[in-house]
JSON list of C-alpha atoms in Angstrom, two decimals:
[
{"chain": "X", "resi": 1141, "resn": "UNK", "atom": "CA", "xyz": [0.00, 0.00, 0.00]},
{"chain": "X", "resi": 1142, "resn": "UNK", "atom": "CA", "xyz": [1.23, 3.36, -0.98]},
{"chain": "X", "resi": 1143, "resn": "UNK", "atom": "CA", "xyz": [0.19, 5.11, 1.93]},
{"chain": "X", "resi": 1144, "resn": "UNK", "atom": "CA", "xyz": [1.98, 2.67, 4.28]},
{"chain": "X", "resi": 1145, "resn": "UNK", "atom": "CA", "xyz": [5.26, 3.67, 2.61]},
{"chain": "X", "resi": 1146, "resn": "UNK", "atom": "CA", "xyz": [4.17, 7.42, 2.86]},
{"chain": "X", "resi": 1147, "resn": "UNK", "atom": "CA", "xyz": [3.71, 6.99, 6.46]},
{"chain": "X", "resi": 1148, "resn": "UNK", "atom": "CA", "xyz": [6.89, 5.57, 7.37]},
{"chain": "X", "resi": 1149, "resn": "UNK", "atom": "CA", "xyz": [8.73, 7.63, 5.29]},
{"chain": "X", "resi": 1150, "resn": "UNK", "atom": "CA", "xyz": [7.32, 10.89, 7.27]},
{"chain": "X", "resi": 1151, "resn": "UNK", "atom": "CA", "xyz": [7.52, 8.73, 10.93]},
{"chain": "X", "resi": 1152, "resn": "UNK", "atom": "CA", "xyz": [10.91, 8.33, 9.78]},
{"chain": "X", "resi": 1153, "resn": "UNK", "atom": "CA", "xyz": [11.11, 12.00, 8.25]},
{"chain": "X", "resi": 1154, "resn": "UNK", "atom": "CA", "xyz": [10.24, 13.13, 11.94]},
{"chain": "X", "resi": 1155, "resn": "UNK", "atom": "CA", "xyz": [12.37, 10.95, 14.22]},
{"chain": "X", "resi": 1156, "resn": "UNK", "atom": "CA", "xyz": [15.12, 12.36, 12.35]},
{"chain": "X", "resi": 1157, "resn": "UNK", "atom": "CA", "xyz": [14.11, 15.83, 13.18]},
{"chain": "X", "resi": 1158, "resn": "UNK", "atom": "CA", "xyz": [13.39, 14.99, 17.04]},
{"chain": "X", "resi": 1159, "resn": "UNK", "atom": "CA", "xyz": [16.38, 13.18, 17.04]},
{"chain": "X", "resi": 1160, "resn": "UNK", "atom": "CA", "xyz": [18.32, 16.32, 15.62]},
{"chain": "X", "resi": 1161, "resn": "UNK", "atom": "CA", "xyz": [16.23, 18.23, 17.56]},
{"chain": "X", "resi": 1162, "resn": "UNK", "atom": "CA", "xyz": [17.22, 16.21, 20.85]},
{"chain": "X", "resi": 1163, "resn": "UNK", "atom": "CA", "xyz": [21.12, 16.41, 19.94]},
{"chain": "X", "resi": 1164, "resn": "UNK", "atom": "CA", "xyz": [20.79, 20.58, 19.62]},
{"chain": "X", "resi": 1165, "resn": "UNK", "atom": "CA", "xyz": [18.97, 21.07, 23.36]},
{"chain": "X", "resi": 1166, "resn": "UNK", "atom": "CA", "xyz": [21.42, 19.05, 25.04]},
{"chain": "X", "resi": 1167, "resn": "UNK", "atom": "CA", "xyz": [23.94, 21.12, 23.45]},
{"chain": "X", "resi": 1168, "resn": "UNK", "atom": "CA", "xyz": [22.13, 24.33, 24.54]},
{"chain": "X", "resi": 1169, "resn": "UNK", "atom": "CA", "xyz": [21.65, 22.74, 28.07]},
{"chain": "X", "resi": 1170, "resn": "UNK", "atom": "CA", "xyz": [25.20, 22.77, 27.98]},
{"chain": "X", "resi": 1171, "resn": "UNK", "atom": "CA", "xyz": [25.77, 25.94, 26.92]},
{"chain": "X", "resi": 1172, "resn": "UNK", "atom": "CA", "xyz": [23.68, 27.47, 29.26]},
{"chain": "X", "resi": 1173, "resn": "UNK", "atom": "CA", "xyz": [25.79, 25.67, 32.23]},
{"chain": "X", "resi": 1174, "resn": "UNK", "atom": "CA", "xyz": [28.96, 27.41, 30.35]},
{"chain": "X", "resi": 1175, "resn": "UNK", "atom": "CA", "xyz": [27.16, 30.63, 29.77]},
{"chain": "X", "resi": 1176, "resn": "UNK", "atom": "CA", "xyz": [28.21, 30.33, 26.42]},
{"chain": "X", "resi": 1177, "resn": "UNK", "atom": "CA", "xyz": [25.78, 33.18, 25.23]},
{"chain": "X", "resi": 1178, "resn": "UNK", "atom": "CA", "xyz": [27.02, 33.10, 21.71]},
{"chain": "X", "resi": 1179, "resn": "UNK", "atom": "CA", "xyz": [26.49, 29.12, 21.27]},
{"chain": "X", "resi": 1180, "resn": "UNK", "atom": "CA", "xyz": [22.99, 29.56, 22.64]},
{"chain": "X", "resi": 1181, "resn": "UNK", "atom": "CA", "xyz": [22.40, 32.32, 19.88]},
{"chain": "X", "resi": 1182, "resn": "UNK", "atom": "CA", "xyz": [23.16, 29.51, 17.28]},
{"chain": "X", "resi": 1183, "resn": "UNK", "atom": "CA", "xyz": [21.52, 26.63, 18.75]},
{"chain": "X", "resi": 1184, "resn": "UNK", "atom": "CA", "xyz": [18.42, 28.70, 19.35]},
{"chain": "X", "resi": 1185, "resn": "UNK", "atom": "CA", "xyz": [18.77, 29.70, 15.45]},
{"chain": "X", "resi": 1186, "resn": "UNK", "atom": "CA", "xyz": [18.90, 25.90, 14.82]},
{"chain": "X", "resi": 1187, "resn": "UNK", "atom": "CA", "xyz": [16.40, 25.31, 16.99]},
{"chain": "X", "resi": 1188, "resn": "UNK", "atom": "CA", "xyz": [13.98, 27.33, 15.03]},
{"chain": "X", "resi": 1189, "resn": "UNK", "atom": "CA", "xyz": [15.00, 26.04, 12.01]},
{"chain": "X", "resi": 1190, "resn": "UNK", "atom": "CA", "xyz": [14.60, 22.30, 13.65]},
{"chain": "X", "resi": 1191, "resn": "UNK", "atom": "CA", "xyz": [10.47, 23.62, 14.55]},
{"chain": "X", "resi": 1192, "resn": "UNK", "atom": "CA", "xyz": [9.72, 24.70, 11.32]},
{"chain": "X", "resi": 1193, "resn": "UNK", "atom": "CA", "xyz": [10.56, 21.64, 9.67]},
{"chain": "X", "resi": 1194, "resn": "UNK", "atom": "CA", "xyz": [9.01, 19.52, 12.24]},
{"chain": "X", "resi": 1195, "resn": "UNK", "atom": "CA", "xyz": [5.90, 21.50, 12.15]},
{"chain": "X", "resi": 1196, "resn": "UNK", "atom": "CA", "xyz": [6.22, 20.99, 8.20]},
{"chain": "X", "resi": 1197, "resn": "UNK", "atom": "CA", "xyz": [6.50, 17.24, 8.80]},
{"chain": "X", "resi": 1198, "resn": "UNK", "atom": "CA", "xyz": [3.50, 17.71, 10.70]},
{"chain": "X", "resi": 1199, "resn": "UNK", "atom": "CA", "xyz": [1.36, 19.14, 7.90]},
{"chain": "X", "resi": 1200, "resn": "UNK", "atom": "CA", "xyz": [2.23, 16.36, 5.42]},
{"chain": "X", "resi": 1201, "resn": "UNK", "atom": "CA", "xyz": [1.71, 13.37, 8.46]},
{"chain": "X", "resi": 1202, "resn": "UNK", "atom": "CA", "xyz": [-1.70, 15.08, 9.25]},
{"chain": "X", "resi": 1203, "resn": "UNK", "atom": "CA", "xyz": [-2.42, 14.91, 5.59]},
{"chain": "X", "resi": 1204, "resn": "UNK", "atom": "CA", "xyz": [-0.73, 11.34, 5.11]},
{"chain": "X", "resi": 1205, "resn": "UNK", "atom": "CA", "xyz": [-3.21, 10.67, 7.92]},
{"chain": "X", "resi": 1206, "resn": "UNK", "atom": "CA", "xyz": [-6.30, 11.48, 6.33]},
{"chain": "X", "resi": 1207, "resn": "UNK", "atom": "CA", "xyz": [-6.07, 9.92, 2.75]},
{"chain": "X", "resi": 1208, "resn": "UNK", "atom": "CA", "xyz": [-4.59, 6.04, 4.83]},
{"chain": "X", "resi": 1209, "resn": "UNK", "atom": "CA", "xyz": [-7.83, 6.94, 7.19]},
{"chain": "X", "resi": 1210, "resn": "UNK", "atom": "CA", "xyz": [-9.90, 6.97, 3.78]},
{"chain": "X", "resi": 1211, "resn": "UNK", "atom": "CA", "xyz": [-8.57, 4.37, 2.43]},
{"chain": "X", "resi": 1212, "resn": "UNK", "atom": "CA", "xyz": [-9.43, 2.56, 5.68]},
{"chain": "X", "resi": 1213, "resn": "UNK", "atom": "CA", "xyz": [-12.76, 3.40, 5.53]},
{"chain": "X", "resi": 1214, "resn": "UNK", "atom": "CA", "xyz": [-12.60, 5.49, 8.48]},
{"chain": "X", "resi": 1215, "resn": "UNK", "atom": "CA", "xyz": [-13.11, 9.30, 9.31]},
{"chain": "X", "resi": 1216, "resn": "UNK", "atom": "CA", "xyz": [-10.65, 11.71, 8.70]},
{"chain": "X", "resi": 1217, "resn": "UNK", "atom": "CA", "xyz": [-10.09, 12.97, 12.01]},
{"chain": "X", "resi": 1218, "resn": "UNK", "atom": "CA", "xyz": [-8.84, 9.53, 13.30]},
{"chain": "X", "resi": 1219, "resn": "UNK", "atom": "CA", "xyz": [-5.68, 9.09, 15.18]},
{"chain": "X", "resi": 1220, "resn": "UNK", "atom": "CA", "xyz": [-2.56, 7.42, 14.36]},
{"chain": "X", "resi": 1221, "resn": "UNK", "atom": "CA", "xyz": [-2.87, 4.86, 17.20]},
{"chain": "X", "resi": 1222, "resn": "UNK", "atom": "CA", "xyz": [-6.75, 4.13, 16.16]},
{"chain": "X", "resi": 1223, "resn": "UNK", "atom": "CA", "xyz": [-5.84, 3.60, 12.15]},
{"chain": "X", "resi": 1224, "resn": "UNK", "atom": "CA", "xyz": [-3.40, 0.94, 13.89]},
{"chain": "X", "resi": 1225, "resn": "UNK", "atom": "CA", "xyz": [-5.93, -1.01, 15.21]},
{"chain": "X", "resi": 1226, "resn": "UNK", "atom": "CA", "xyz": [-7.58, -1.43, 11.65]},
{"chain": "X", "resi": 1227, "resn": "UNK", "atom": "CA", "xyz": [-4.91, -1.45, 9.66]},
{"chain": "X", "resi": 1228, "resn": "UNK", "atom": "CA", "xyz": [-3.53, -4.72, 8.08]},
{"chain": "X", "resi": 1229, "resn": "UNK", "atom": "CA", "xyz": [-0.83, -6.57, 10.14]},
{"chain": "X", "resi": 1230, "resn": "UNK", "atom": "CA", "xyz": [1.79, -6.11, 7.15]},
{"chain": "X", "resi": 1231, "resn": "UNK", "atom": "CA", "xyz": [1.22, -2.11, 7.55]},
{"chain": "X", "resi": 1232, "resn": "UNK", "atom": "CA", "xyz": [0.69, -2.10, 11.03]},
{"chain": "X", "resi": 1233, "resn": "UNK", "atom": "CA", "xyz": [4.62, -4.26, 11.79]},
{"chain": "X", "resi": 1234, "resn": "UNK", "atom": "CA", "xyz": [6.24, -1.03, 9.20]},
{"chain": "X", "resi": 1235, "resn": "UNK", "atom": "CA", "xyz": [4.14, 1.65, 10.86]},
{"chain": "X", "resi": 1236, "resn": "UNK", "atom": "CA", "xyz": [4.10, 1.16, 14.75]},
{"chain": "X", "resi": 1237, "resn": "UNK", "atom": "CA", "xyz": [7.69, 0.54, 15.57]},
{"chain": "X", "resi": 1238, "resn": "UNK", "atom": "CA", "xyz": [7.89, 4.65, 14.38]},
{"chain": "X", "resi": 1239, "resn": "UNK", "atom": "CA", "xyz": [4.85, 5.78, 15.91]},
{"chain": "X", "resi": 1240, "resn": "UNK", "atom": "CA", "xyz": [6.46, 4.33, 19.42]},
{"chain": "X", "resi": 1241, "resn": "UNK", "atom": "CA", "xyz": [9.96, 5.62, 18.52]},
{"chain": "X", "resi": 1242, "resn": "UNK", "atom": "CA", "xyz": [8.21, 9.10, 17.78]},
{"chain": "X", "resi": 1243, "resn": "UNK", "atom": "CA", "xyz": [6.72, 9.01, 20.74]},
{"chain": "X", "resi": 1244, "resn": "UNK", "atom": "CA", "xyz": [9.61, 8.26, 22.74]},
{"chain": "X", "resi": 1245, "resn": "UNK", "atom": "CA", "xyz": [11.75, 10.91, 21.59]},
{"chain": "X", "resi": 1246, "resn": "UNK", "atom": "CA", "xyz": [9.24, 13.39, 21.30]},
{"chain": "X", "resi": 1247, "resn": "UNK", "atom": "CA", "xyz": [8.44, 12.95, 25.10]},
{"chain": "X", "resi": 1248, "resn": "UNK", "atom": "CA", "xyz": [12.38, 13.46, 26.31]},
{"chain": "X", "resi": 1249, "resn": "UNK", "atom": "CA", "xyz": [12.68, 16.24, 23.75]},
{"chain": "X", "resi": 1250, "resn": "UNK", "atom": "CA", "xyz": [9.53, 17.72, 26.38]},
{"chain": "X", "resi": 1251, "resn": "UNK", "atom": "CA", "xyz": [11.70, 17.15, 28.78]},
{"chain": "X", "resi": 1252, "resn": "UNK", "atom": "CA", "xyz": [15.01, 18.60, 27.71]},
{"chain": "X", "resi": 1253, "resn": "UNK", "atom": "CA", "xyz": [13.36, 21.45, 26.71]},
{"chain": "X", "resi": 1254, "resn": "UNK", "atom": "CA", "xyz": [11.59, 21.83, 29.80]},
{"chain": "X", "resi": 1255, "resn": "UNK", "atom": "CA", "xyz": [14.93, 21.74, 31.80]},
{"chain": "X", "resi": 1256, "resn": "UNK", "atom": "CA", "xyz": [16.56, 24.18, 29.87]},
{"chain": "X", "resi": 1257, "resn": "UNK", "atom": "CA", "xyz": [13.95, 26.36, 30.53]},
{"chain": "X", "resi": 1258, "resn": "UNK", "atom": "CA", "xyz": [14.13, 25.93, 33.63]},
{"chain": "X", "resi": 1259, "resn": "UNK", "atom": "CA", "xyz": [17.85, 26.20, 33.72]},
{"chain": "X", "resi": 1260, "resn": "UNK", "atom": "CA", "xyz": [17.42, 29.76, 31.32]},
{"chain": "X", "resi": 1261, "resn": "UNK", "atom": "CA", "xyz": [14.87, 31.11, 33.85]},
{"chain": "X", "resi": 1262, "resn": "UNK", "atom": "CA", "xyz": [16.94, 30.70, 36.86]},
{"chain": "X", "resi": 1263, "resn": "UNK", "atom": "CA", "xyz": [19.45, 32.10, 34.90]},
{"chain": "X", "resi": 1264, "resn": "UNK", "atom": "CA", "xyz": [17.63, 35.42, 34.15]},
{"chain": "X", "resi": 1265, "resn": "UNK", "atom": "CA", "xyz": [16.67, 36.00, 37.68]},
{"chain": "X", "resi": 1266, "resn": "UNK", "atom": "CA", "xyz": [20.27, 35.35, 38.99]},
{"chain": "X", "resi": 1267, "resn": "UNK", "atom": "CA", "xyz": [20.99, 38.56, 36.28]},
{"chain": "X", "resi": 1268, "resn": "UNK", "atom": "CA", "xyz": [18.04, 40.46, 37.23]},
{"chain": "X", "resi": 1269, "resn": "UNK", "atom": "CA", "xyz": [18.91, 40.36, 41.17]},
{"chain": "X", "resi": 1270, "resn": "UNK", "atom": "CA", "xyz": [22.50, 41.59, 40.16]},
{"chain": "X", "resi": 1271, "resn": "UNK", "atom": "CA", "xyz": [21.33, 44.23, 38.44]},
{"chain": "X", "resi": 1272, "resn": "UNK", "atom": "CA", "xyz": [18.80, 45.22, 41.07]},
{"chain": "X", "resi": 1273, "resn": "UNK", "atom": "CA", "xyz": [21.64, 44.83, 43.69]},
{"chain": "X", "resi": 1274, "resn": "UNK", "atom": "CA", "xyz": [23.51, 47.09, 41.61]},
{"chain": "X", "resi": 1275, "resn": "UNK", "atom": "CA", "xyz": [20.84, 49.86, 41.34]},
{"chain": "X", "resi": 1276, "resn": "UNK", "atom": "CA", "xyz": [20.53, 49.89, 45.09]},
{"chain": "X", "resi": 1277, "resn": "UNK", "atom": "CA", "xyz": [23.97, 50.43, 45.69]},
{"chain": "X", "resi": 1278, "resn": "UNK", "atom": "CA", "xyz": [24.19, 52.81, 43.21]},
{"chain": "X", "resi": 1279, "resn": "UNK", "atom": "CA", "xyz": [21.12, 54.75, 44.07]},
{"chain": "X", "resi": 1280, "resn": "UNK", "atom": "CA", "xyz": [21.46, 54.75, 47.04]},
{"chain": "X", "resi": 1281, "resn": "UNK", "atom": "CA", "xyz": [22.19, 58.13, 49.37]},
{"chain": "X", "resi": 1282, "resn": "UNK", "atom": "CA", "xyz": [22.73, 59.92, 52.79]},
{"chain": "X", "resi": 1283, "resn": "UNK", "atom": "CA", "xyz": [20.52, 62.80, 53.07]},
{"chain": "X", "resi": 1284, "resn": "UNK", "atom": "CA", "xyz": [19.15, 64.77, 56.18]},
{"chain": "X", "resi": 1285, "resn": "UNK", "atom": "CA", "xyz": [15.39, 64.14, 57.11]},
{"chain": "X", "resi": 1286, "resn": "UNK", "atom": "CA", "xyz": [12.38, 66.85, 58.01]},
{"chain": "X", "resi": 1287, "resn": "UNK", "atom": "CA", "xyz": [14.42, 67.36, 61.32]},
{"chain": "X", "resi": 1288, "resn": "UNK", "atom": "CA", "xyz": [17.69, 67.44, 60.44]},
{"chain": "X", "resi": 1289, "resn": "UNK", "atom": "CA", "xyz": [18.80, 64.04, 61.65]},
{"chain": "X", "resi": 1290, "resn": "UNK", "atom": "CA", "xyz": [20.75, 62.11, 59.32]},
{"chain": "X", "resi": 1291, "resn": "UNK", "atom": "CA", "xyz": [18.77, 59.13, 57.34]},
{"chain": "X", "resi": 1292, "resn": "UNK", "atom": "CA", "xyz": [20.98, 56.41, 56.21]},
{"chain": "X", "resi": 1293, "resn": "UNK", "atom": "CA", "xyz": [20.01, 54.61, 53.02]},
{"chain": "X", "resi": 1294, "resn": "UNK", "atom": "CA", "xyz": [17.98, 57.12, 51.69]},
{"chain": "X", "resi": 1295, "resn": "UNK", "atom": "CA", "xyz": [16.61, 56.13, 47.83]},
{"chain": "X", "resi": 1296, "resn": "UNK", "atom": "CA", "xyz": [17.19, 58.66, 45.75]},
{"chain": "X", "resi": 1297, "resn": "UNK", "atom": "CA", "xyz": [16.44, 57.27, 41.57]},
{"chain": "X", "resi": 1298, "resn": "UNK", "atom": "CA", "xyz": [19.22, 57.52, 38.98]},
{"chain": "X", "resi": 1299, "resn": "UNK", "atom": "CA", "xyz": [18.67, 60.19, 36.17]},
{"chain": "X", "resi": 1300, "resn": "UNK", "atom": "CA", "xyz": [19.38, 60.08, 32.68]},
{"chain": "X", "resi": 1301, "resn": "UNK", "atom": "CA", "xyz": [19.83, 63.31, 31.28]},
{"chain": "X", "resi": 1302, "resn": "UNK", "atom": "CA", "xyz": [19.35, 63.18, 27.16]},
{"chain": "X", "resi": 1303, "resn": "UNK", "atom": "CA", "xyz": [20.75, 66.18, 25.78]},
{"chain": "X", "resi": 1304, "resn": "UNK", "atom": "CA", "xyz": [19.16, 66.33, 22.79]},
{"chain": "X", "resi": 1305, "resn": "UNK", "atom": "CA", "xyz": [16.07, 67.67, 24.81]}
]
């Protein structure tokens, strides 16, 4: 059947991807534990790249999907792991070995990605309370209160003066 070749070839189409996919977070996970900013500017460039082909792959698998759900007599809107059920055992033996395999590596690509997220957002507020340490000590003054006593740590704001005003 044509469209059991069709299907394995995109299955197989989109492992690759995940797989690729996979290879470049764990690289950026790494990255991240470097702070290797410029690395993590080009895996998140192939990153994007990796997405758009995967949500490409995704397009032709839906469609893939819908003509092997026809031919099964079956709506269109049927899932992968329902057209198994019905499909002949010769199909089925080339076709679910990918599905599963997809699966897999789809689910620890969720994970890695979640991590690094993780891992980038911890990252981000270890910069922002450095900066906002920073501010404090820098905007920070001694003045004299209503009284005249002295008031320690007195905030006082920075001020950028543009001179083009």
């Amino acid at each position: 059947m044509a469209t059991a070749n069709r299907l394995t070839d995109i299955l197989s189409e989109q492992l690759m991807v995940l797989n690729e996919l996979q290879k470049t977070l764990n690289d950026e996970q790494k990255a991240i534990a470097n702070l290797d900013t410029p690395l993590m500017e080009v895996l998140n460039n192939q990153k994007e790249l990796l997405i758009a082909r995967q949500r490409t792959i995704a397009e032709n698998l839906r469609a893939a999907l819908t003509e092997t759900a026809g031919q099964l007599g079956m709506p269109p809107s049927v899932t992968l792991s329902e057209m198994l059920e019905k499909m002949p055992a010769s199909m089925r033996a080339r076709v679910e070995p990918l599905q599963q395999a997809v699966k897999q590596t789809g689910s620890a690509v969720s994970v890695v990605a979640n991590q690094n997220r993780g891992m980038l957002e911890r990252f981000l507020g270890v910069v922002n309370e450095s900066l906002s340490f920073i501010l404090r000590i820098l905007n920070t003054s001694n003045t004299y209160g209503v009284r005249g006593t002295y008031l320690n740590n007195t905030q006082s704001g920075a001020v950028m003066i543009n001179r083009e005003a």
